[in-house]
mmCIF file of C-alpha atoms and ligand atoms in Angstrom:
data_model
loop_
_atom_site.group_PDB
_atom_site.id
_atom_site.type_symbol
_atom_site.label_atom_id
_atom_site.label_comp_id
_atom_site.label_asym_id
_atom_site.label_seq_id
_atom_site.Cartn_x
_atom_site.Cartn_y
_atom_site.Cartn_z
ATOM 1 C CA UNK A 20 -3.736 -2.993 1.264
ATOM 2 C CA UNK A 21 -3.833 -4.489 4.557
ATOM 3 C CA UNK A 22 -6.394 -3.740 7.468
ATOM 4 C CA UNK A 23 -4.212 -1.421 9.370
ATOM 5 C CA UNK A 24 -3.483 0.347 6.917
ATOM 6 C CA UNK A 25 -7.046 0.513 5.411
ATOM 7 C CA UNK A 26 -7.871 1.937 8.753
ATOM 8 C CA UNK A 27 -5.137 4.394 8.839
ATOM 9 C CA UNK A 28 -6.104 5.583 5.324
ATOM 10 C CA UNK A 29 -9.909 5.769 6.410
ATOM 11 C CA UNK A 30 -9.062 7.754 9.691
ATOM 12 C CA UNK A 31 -6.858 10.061 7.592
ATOM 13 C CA UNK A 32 -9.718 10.783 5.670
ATOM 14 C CA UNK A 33 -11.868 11.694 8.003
ATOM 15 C CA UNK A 34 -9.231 13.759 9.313
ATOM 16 C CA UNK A 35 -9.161 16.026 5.871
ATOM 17 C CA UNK A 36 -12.861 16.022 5.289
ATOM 18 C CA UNK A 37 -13.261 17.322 9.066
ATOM 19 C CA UNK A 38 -10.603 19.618 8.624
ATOM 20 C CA UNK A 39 -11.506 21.057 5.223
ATOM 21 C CA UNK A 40 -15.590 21.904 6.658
ATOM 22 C CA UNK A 41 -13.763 23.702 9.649
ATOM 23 C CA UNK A 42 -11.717 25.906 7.572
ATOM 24 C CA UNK A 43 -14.161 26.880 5.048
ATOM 25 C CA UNK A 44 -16.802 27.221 7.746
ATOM 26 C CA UNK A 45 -13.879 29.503 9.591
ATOM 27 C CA UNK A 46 -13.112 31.271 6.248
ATOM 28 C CA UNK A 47 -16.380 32.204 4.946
ATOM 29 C CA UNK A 48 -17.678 32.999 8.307
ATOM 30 C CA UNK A 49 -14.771 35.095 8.814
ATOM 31 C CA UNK A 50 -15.131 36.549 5.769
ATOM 32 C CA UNK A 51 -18.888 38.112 6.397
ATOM 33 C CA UNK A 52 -18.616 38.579 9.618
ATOM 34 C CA UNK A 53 -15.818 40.963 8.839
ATOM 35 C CA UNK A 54 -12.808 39.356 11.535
ATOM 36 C CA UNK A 55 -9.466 38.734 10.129
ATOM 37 C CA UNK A 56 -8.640 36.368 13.107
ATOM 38 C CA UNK A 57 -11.189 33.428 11.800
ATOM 39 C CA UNK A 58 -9.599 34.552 8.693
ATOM 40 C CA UNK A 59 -6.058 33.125 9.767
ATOM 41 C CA UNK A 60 -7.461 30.440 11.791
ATOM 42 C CA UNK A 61 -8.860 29.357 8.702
ATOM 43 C CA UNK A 62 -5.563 30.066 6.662
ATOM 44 C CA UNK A 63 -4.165 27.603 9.180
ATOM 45 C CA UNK A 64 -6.042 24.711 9.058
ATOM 46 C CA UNK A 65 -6.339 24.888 5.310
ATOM 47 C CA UNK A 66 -2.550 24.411 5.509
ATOM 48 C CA UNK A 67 -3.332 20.997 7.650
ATOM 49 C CA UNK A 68 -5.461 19.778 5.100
ATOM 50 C CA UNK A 69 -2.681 20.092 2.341
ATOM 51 C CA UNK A 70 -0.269 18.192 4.620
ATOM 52 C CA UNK A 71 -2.770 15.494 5.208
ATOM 53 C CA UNK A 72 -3.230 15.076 1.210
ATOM 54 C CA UNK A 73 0.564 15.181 0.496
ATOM 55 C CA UNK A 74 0.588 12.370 3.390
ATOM 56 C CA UNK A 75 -2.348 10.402 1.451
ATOM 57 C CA UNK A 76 -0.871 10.844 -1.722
ATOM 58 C CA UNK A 77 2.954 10.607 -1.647
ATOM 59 C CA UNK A 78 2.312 7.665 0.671
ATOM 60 C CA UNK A 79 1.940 5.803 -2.440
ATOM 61 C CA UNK A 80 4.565 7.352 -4.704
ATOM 62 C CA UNK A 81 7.008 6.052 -1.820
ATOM 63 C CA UNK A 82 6.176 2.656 -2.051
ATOM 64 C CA UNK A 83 7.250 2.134 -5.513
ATOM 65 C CA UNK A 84 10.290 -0.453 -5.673
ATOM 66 C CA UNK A 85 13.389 0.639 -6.738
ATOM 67 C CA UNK A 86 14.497 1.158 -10.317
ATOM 68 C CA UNK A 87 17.103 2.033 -13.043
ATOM 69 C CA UNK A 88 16.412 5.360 -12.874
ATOM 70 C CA UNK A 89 15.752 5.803 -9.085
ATOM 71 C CA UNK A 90 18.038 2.928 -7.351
ATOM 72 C CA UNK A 91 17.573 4.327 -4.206
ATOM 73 C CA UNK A 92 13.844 4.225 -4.367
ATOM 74 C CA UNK A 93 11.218 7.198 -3.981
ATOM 75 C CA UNK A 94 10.993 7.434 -0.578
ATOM 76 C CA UNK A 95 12.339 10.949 -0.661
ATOM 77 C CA UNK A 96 9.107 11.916 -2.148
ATOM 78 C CA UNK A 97 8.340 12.764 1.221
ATOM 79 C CA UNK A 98 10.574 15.278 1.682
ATOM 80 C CA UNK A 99 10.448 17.001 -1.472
ATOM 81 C CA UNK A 100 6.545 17.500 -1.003
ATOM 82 C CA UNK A 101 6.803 18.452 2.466
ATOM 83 C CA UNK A 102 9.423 21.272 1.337
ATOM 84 C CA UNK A 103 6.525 22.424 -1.414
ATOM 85 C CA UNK A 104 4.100 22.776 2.039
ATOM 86 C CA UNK A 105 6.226 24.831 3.457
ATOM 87 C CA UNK A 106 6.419 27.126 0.659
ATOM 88 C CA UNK A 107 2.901 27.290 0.556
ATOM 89 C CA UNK A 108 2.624 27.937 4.278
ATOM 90 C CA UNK A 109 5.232 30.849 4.065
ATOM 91 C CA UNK A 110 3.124 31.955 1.158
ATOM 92 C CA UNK A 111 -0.225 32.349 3.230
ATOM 93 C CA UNK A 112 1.844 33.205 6.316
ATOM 94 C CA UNK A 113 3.087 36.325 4.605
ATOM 95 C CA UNK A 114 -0.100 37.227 2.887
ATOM 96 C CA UNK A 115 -1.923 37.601 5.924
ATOM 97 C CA UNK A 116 0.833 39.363 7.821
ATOM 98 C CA UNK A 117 0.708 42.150 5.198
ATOM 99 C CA UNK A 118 -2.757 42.604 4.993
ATOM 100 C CA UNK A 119 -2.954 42.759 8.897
ATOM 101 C CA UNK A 120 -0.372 44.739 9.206
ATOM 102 C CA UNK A 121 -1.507 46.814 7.002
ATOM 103 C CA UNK A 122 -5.394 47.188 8.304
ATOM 104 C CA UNK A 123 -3.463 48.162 11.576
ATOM 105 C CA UNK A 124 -1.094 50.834 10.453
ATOM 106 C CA UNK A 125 -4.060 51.934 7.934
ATOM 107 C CA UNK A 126 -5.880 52.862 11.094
ATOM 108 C CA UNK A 127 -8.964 52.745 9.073
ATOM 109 C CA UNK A 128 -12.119 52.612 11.135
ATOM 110 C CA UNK A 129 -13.210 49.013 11.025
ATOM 111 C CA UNK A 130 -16.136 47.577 12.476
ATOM 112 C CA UNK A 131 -16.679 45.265 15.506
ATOM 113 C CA UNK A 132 -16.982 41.804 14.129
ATOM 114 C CA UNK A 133 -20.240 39.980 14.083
ATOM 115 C CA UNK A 134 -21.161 37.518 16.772
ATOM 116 C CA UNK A 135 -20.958 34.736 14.134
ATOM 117 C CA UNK A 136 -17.207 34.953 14.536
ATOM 118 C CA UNK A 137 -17.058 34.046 18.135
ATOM 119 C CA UNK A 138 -19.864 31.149 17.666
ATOM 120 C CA UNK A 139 -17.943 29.839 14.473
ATOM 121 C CA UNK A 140 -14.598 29.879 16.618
ATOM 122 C CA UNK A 141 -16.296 27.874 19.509
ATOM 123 C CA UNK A 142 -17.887 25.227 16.780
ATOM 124 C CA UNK A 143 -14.291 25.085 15.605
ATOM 125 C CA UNK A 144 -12.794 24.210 19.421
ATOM 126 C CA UNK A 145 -15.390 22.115 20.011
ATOM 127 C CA UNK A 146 -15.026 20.304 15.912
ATOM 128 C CA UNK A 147 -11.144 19.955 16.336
ATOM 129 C CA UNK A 148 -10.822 18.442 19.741
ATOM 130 C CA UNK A 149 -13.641 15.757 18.765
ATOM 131 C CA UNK A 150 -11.030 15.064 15.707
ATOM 132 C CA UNK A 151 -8.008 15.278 17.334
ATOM 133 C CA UNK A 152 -9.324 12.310 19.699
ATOM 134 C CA UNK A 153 -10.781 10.475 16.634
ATOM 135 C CA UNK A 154 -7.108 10.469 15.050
ATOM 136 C CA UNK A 155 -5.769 9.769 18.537
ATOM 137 C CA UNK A 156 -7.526 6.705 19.343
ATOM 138 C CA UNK A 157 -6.955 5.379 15.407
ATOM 139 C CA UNK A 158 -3.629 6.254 16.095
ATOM 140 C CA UNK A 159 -3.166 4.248 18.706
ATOM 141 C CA UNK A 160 -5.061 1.427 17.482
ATOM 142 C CA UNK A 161 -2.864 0.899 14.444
ATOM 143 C CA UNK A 162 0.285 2.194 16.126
ATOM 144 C CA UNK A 163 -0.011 4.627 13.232
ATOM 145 C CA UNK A 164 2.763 7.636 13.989
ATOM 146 C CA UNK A 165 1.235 9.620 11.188
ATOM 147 C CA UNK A 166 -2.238 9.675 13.137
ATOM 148 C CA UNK A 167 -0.545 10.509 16.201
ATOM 149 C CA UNK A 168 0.951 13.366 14.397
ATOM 150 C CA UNK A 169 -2.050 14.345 13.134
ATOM 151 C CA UNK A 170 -3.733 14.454 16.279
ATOM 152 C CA UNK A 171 -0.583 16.752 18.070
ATOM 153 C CA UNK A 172 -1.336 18.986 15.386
ATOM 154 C CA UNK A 173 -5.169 18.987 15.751
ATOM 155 C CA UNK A 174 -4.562 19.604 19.561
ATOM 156 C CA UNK A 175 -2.113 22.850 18.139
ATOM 157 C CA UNK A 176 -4.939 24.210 16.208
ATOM 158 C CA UNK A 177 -7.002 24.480 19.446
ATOM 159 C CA UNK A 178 -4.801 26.520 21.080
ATOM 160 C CA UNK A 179 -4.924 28.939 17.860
ATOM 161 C CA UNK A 180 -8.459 28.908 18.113
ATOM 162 C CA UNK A 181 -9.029 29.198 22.270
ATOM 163 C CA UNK A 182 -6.436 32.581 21.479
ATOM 164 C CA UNK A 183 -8.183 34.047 18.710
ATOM 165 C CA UNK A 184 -11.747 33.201 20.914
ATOM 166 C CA UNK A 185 -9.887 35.250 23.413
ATOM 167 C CA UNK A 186 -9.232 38.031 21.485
ATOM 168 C CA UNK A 187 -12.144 38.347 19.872
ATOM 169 C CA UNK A 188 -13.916 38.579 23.401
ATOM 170 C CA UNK A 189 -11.699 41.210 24.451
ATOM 171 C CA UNK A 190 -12.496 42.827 20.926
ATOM 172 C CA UNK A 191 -15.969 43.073 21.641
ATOM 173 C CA UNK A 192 -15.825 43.460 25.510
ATOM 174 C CA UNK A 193 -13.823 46.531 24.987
ATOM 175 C CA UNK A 194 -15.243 47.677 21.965
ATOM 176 C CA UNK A 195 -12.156 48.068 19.865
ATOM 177 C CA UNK A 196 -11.958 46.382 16.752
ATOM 178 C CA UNK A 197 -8.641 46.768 15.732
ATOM 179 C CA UNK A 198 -7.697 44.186 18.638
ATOM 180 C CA UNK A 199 -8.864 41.431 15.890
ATOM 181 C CA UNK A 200 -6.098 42.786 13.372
ATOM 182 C CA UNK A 201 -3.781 42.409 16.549
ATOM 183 C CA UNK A 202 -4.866 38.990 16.863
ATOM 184 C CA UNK A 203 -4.486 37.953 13.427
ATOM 185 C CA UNK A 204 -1.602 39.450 13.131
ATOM 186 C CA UNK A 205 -0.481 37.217 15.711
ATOM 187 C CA UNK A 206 -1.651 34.233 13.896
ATOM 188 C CA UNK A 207 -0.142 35.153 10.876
ATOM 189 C CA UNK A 208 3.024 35.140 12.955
ATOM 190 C CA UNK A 209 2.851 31.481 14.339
ATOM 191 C CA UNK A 210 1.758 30.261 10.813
ATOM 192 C CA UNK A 211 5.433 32.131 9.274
ATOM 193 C CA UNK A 212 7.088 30.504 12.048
ATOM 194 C CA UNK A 213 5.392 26.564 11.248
ATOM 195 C CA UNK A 214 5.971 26.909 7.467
ATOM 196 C CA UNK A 215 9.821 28.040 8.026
ATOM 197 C CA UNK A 216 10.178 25.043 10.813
ATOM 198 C CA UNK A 217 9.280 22.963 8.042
ATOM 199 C CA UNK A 218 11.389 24.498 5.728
ATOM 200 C CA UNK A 219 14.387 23.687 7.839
ATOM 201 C CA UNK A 220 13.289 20.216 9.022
ATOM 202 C CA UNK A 221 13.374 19.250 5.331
ATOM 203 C CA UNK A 222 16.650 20.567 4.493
ATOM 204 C CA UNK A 223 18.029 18.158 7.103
ATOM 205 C CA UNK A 224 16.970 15.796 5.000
ATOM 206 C CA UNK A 225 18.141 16.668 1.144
ATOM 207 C CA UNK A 226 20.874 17.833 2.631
ATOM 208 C CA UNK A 227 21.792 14.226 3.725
ATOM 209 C CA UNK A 228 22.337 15.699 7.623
ATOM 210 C CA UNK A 229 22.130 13.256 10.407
ATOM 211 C CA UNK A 230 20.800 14.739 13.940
ATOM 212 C CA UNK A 231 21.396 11.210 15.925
ATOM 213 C CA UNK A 232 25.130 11.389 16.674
ATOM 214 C CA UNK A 233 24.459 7.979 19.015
ATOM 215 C CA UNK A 234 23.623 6.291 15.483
ATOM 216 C CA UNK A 235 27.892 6.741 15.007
ATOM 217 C CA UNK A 236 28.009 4.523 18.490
ATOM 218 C CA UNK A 237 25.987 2.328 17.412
ATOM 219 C CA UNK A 238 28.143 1.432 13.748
ATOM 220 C CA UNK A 239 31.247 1.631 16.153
ATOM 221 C CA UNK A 240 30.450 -0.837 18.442
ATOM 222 C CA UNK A 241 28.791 -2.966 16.028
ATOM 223 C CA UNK A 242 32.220 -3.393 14.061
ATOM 224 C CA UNK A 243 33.621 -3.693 17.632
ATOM 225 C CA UNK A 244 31.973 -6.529 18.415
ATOM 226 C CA UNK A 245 32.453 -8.645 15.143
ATOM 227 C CA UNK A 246 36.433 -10.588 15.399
ATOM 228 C CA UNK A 247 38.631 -9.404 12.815
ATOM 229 C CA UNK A 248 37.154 -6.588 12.334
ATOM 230 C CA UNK A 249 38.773 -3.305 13.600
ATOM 231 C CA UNK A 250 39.133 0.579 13.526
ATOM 232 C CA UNK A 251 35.991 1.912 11.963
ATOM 233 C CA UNK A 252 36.015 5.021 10.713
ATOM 234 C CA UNK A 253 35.172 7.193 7.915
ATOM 235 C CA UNK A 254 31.295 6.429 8.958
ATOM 236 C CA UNK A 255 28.231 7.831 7.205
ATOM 237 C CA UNK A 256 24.792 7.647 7.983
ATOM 238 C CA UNK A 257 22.280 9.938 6.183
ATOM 239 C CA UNK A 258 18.607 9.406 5.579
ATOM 240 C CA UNK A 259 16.006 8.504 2.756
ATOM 241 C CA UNK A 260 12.739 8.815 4.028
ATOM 242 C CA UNK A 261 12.288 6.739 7.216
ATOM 243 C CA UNK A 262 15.499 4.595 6.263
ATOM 244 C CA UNK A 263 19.313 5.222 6.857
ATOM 245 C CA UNK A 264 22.162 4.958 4.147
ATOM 246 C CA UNK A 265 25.474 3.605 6.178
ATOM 247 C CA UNK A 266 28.949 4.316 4.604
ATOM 248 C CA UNK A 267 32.458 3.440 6.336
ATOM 249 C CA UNK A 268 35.537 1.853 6.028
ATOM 250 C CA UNK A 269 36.937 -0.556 8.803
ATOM 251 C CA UNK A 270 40.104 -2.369 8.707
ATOM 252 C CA UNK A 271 41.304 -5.855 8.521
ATOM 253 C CA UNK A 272 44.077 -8.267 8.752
ATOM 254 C CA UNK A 273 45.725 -7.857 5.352
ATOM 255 C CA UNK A 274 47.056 -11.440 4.620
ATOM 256 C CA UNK A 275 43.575 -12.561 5.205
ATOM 257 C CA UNK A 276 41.933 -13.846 1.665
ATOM 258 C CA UNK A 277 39.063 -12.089 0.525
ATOM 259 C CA UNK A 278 36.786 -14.811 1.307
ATOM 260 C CA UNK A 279 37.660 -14.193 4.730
ATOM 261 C CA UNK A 280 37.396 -10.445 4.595
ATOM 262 C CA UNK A 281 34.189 -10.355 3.104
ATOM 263 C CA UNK A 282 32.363 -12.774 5.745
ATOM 264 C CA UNK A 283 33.815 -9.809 8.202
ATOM 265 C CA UNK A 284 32.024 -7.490 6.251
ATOM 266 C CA UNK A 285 28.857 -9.792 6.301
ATOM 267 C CA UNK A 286 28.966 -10.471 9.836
ATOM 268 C CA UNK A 287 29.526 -6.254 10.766
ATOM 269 C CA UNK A 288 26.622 -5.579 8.259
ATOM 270 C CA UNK A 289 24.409 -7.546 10.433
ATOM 271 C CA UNK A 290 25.181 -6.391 13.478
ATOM 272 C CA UNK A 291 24.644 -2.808 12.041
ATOM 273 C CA UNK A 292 21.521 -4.298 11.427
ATOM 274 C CA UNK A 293 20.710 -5.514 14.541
ATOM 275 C CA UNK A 294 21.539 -2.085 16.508
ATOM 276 C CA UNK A 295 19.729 0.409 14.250
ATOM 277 C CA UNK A 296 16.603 -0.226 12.738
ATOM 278 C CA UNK A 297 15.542 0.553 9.190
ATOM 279 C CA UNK A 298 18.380 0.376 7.491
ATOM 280 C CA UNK A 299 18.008 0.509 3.409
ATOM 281 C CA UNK A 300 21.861 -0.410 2.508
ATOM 282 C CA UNK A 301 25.107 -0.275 3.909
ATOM 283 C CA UNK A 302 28.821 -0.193 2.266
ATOM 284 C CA UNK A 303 31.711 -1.005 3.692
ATOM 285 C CA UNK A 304 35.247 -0.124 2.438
ATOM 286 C CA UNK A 305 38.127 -2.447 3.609
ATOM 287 C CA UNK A 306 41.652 -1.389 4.481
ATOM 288 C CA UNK A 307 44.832 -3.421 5.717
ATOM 289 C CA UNK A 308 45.517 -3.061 9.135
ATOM 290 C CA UNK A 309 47.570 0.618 9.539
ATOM 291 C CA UNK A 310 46.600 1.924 6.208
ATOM 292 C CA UNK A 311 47.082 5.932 6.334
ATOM 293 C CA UNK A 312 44.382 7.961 3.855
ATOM 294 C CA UNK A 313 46.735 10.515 1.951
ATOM 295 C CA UNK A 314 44.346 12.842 1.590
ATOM 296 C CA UNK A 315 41.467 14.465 3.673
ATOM 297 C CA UNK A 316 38.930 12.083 3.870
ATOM 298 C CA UNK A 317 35.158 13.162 4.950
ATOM 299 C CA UNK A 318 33.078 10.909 7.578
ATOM 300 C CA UNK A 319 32.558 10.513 11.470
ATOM 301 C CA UNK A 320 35.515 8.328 13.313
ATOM 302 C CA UNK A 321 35.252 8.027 17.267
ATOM 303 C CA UNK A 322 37.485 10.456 18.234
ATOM 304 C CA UNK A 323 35.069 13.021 16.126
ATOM 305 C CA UNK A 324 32.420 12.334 18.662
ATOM 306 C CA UNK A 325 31.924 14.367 22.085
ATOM 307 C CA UNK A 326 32.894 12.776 25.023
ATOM 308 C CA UNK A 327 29.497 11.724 27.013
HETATM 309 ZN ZN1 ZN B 412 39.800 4.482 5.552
#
């Protein structure tokens, strides 16, 4: 491993470790001092922690080279355990909506929280924006968009934390107890809505979607701009982990020899190349000039694209 990424590893860690004494602090504090808001605060930073491990650890399943089995590499590791999170998250989401939800409706006389709860909730403002810089400044330093990431989230977590401070306040300032099931209800809420975000972000993925229709420009004008080469079409970009998979078919002079034909195809791969970055393969089909497909044929051609 290389120094920049020894760092980023380190400053991950110290993102987890801080992470994991917040939430068990915010857990078992919640826990005794009776308030289901640290409760779900602590739900949702437990749920941090797991993404930061699945980070850590699939960071190295994804580096494995190509084989046999997996020609096209394991960098969609990612996405499958990022789709497990969120299945986890909509798991805890839903498990403290219900018992909320229930408290609430139950109408059973609960009583105030202890004090603990708002001191453990400051600790926990205080603990995560201290972290959130930490992984900011790392971040920067090793240009590290994981750590940045990280530290967005970090910042997100505060604002669960200033509103559950709030509503514990007005729980005790108005002496009414079942304002801290309202508030974790709440909670519960934003966690459902994070877990199925991610759920959906990942399906993007496995479902081979691509969300960057300028990435179709790009191919276009990069078979534009190499002679010989004409009429692309047929294009398809999809994505495996941070990398893109590029399909189409362009046309060519159909006397040419193949020698010929295939430099074309060199010289357009590289200019593909040169306009989008991180690109794991690309395939291109070759037609004589005016060749009609017979059949319905799937893939993005210019006139497919919006005018902008
Ligand atoms: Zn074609």
């Amino acid at each position: 491993m290389d120094n920049q990424a020894k760092i980023i590893v380190k400053a991950s860690w110290v993102g987890v470790l801080g992470n994991a004494l917040l939430s068990l602090l915010k857990i078992f504090i919640g826990i005794i001092s009776g308030s289901l808001a640290v409760i779900a605060d602590g739900i949702d930073s437990a749920s941090d922690i797991v993404t930061s491990l699945i980070t850590l650890f699939t960071a190295r399943i994804m580096m494995r080279p190509p084989n046999i089995r997996y020609p096209y590499g394991y960098m969609k590791a990612d996405t499958i355990a990022t789709k497990a999170l969120a299945f986890v998250i909509l798991f805890a989401g839903a498990q403290l909506a219900i018992s909320t939800a229930r408290n609430f409706l139950a109408g059973t006389e609960r009583d105030l929280p202890g004090m603990l709860a708002i001191y453990v909730t400051i600790i926990s403002i205080i603990g995560k924006l201290l972290l959130a810089r930490h992984q900011l400044y790392k971040g920067k330093q090793t240009n590290s968009e994981m750590l940045k990431a990280n530290a967005r989230n970090m910042q997100n977590d505060v604002l669960i934390s200033v509103s559950v401070l709030t509503g514990l306040v007005f729980t005790f300032l108005l002496d009414t107890p079942v304002l801290d099931s309202v508030t974790g209800f709440v909670v519960s809420i934003w966690i459902l809505k994070v877990g199925f975000q991610i759920f959906m972000q990942t399906n993007l993925d496995l479902m081979d979607a691509n969300t960057d229709p300028g990435l179709y420009n790009k191919v276009f004008r990069a078979v534009e701009s190499v002679e010989g080469a004409a009429n692309p079409h047929r294009v398809r970009i999809r994505k495996i982990g941070n990398y893109y998979m590029v399909a189409l078919d362009i046309e060519v002079d159909g006397d040419i020899s193949s020698r010929h034909a295939h430099e074309i195809c060199v010289k357009v791969e590289e200019e593909v190349r040169r306009s989008i970055e991180n690109v794991f393969d690309i395939m291109i089909h070759i037609e004589p000039t005016g060749f009609e497909h017979k059949e319905k044929v799937y893939g993005v051609s210019p006139e497919d694209l919006p005018d902008d």
